[in-house]
PDB file of C-alpha atoms in Angstrom:
ATOM      1  CA  MET M  20     -28.717   9.772 -24.850  1.00 91.00           C
ATOM      2  CA  LEU M  21     -28.529   7.639 -27.977  1.00 92.00           C
ATOM      3  CA  SER M  22     -31.468   6.923 -30.241  1.00 95.00           C
ATOM      4  CA  ILE M  23     -32.609   3.364 -30.938  1.00 95.00           C
ATOM      5  CA  GLU M  24     -30.847   3.431 -34.302  1.00 95.00           C
ATOM      6  CA  GLU M  25     -27.606   4.663 -32.721  1.00 95.00           C
ATOM      7  CA  LEU M  26     -27.829   1.966 -30.053  1.00 93.00           C
ATOM      8  CA  ALA M  27     -28.313  -0.694 -32.741  1.00 94.00           C
ATOM      9  CA  GLU M  28     -25.236   0.614 -34.599  1.00 95.00           C
ATOM     10  CA  LEU M  29     -23.207   0.621 -31.399  1.00 94.00           C
ATOM     11  CA  GLU M  30     -24.288  -2.939 -30.623  1.00 94.00           C
ATOM     12  CA  GLU M  31     -23.320  -4.039 -34.131  1.00 94.00           C
ATOM     13  CA  LYS M  32     -19.854  -2.541 -33.670  1.00 94.00           C
ATOM     14  CA  MET M  33     -19.369  -3.837 -30.125  1.00 94.00           C
ATOM     15  CA  LEU M  34     -20.375  -7.503 -30.467  1.00 93.00           C
ATOM     16  CA  PRO M  35     -17.351  -8.621 -32.520  1.00 93.00           C
ATOM     17  CA  LEU M  36     -15.011  -6.611 -30.276  1.00 93.00           C
ATOM     18  CA  LEU M  37     -16.484  -8.081 -27.104  1.00 91.00           C
ATOM     19  CA  SER M  38     -15.924 -11.640 -28.248  1.00 89.00           C
ATOM     20  CA  GLU M  39     -12.285 -10.804 -29.030  1.00 91.00           C
ATOM     21  CA  ARG M  40     -11.598  -8.848 -25.843  1.00 93.00           C
ATOM     22  CA  ILE M  41     -13.795 -10.481 -23.184  1.00 93.00           C
ATOM     23  CA  THR M  42     -10.851 -12.016 -21.317  1.00 93.00           C
ATOM     24  CA  GLU M  43      -9.044  -8.674 -21.209  1.00 93.00           C
ATOM     25  CA  ILE M  44     -12.196  -6.871 -20.043  1.00 93.00           C
ATOM     26  CA  LEU M  45     -12.937  -9.410 -17.307  1.00 93.00           C
ATOM     27  CA  THR M  46      -9.322  -9.409 -16.127  1.00 93.00           C
ATOM     28  CA  ARG M  47      -9.115  -5.618 -16.006  1.00 91.00           C
ATOM     29  CA  THR M  48     -12.420  -5.157 -14.171  1.00 91.00           C
ATOM     30  CA  ASN M  49     -11.510  -7.917 -11.730  1.00 89.00           C
ATOM     31  CA  ARG M  50      -8.150  -6.292 -10.915  1.00 88.00           C
ATOM     32  CA  ARG M  51      -9.788  -2.904 -10.401  1.00 88.00           C
ATOM     33  CA  GLY M  52     -12.496  -4.397  -8.196  1.00 86.00           C
ATOM     34  CA  ASP M  53     -15.242  -3.465 -10.692  1.00 90.00           C
ATOM     35  CA  LEU M  54     -16.222  -6.966 -11.821  1.00 91.00           C
ATOM     36  CA  ASP M  55     -19.284  -7.173  -9.561  1.00 90.00           C
ATOM     37  CA  GLN M  56     -20.511  -3.835 -10.885  1.00 93.00           C
ATOM     38  CA  LEU M  57     -20.002  -4.921 -14.516  1.00 94.00           C
ATOM     39  CA  LEU M  58     -21.845  -8.201 -13.960  1.00 93.00           C
ATOM     40  CA  GLU M  59     -24.674  -6.371 -12.219  1.00 93.00           C
ATOM     41  CA  LEU M  60     -24.999  -3.895 -15.122  1.00 94.00           C
ATOM     42  CA  LEU M  61     -25.137  -6.827 -17.536  1.00 92.00           C
ATOM     43  CA  GLY M  62     -27.705  -8.655 -15.386  1.00 93.00           C
ATOM     44  CA  MET M  63     -25.261 -11.533 -14.907  1.00 93.00           C
ATOM     45  CA  LYS M  64     -24.303 -11.217 -11.263  1.00 91.00           C
ATOM     46  CA  ASP M  65     -25.600 -14.734 -10.618  1.00 90.00           C
ATOM     47  CA  LEU M  66     -22.770 -16.172 -12.766  1.00 91.00           C
ATOM     48  CA  VAL M  67     -20.294 -15.663  -9.932  1.00 88.00           C
ATOM     49  CA  SER M  68     -20.929 -17.083  -6.490  1.00 80.00           C
ATOM     50  CA  PRO M  69     -20.489 -14.594  -3.661  1.00 74.00           C
ATOM     51  CA  VAL M  70     -16.983 -14.430  -2.253  1.00 65.00           C
ATOM     52  CA  LYS M  71     -16.835 -15.579   1.327  1.00 62.00           C
ATOM     53  CA  LYS M  72     -14.924 -13.050   3.327  1.00 61.00           C
ATOM     54  CA  PHE M  73     -12.448 -14.167   5.926  1.00 57.00           C
ATOM     55  CA  ASP M  74     -13.417 -12.780   9.296  1.00 60.00           C
ATOM     56  CA  THR M  75     -10.539 -11.537  11.363  1.00 62.00           C
ATOM     57  CA  TYR M  76     -10.142 -10.171  14.823  1.00 72.00           C
ATOM     58  CA  ARG M  77     -10.456  -6.397  14.659  1.00 75.00           C
ATOM     59  CA  ASP M  78      -7.400  -6.010  16.855  1.00 80.00           C
ATOM     60  CA  GLY M  79      -5.459  -9.022  15.543  1.00 87.00           C
ATOM     61  CA  LYS M  80      -1.763  -8.702  14.707  1.00 89.00           C
ATOM     62  CA  ILE M  81      -0.584  -8.598  11.101  1.00 90.00           C
ATOM     63  CA  VAL M  82       2.934  -9.952  10.670  1.00 89.00           C
ATOM     64  CA  VAL M  83       4.723  -8.894   7.483  1.00 90.00           C
ATOM     65  CA  ILE M  84       7.593 -11.265   6.719  1.00 89.00           C
ATOM     66  CA  GLY M  85      10.146 -11.221   3.924  1.00 87.00           C
ATOM     67  CA  GLY M  86      12.679  -9.089   2.112  1.00 82.00           C
ATOM     68  CA  THR M  87      11.181  -6.112   0.337  1.00 82.00           C
ATOM     69  CA  GLU M  88      12.235  -2.855  -1.229  1.00 84.00           C
ATOM     70  CA  VAL M  89       9.090  -1.268   0.202  1.00 86.00           C
ATOM     71  CA  LYS M  90       9.791   0.628   3.396  1.00 88.00           C
ATOM     72  CA  GLU M  91       7.938  -0.137   6.612  1.00 90.00           C
ATOM     73  CA  LYS M  92       6.601   3.432   6.635  1.00 93.00           C
ATOM     74  CA  VAL M  93       4.973   2.870   3.214  1.00 92.00           C
ATOM     75  CA  LEU M  94       3.362  -0.393   4.332  1.00 90.00           C
ATOM     76  CA  LEU M  95       2.000   1.324   7.438  1.00 92.00           C
ATOM     77  CA  SER M  96       0.603   4.108   5.267  1.00 92.00           C
ATOM     78  CA  ILE M  97      -1.205   1.584   3.052  1.00 90.00           C
ATOM     79  CA  GLY M  98      -2.623  -0.091   6.145  1.00 87.00           C
ATOM     80  CA  GLU M  99      -3.786   3.270   7.461  1.00 89.00           C
ATOM     81  CA  GLN M 100      -5.538   3.992   4.155  1.00 88.00           C
ATOM     82  CA  GLU M 101      -7.386   0.704   4.595  1.00 84.00           C
ATOM     83  CA  GLY M 102      -8.370   1.644   8.151  1.00 84.00           C
ATOM     84  CA  ILE M 103      -5.887  -0.647   9.893  1.00 88.00           C
ATOM     85  CA  ASP M 104      -4.225   0.733  13.015  1.00 90.00           C
ATOM     86  CA  LYS M 105      -0.426   0.847  12.792  1.00 91.00           C
ATOM     87  CA  ASP M 106      -0.105  -0.862  16.181  1.00 92.00           C
ATOM     88  CA  ARG M 107      -1.506  -4.074  14.666  1.00 92.00           C
ATOM     89  CA  PHE M 108       1.582  -4.579  12.476  1.00 92.00           C
ATOM     90  CA  GLU M 109       4.778  -6.471  13.243  1.00 90.00           C
ATOM     91  CA  PHE M 110       7.554  -6.413  10.643  1.00 90.00           C
ATOM     92  CA  CYS M 111      10.343  -8.860   9.780  1.00 88.00           C
ATOM     93  CA  LEU M 112      11.622  -7.314   6.585  1.00 87.00           C
ATOM     94  CA  ASP M 113      15.191  -8.503   6.489  1.00 83.00           C
ATOM     95  CA  TYR M 114      17.033 -11.769   6.914  1.00 84.00           C
ATOM     96  CA  TYR M 115      18.388 -11.048  10.403  1.00 84.00           C
ATOM     97  CA  ASP M 116      15.000 -10.010  11.794  1.00 82.00           C
ATOM     98  CA  ILE M 117      13.483 -13.226  10.488  1.00 86.00           C
ATOM     99  CA  GLN M 118      16.228 -15.304  12.144  1.00 88.00           C
ATOM    100  CA  LYS M 119      15.448 -13.718  15.533  1.00 88.00           C
ATOM    101  CA  TYR M 120      11.639 -13.661  15.252  1.00 86.00           C
ATOM    102  CA  ASP M 121       9.778 -15.942  17.657  1.00 88.00           C
ATOM    103  CA  PHE M 122       7.312 -17.681  15.346  1.00 88.00           C
ATOM    104  CA  ARG M 123       6.179 -19.980  18.160  1.00 89.00           C
ATOM    105  CA  LYS M 124       4.152 -17.146  19.653  1.00 87.00           C
ATOM    106  CA  MET M 125       1.803 -17.324  16.648  1.00 86.00           C
ATOM    107  CA  LYS M 126       1.061 -21.036  16.972  1.00 85.00           C
ATOM    108  CA  TYR M 127      -2.578 -21.500  17.970  1.00 83.00           C
ATOM    109  CA  ALA M 128      -2.794 -17.771  18.741  1.00 82.00           C
ATOM    110  CA  PRO M 129      -5.948 -16.327  17.178  1.00 81.00           C
ATOM    111  CA  GLN M 130      -4.678 -12.772  17.646  1.00 84.00           C
ATOM    112  CA  TYR M 131      -2.212 -13.362  14.758  1.00 82.00           C
TER     113      TYR M 131
END
């Protein structure tokens, strides 16, 4: 634990650096998902309005569309890590699959 004098020295060193690097710090903590924690530590959580989460159906389908170098197996693994059942996914990862996919089934269908 730092003494009061050491804290004052640290503050003196940090203030100019913070003003130079605040954008970088905010961007990095936001990307890592730590921004809320940083703002709470600083007593500034009220500066950002709460993010409204989009509610989804727990068993709704997730359709992944578009060309990608990422394999279907990898995408399923990421979904599994996030607690999403693999049966919820439908994939159209190449041009020919997209041409044959029946997009009409998603129209007004809340399960998608």
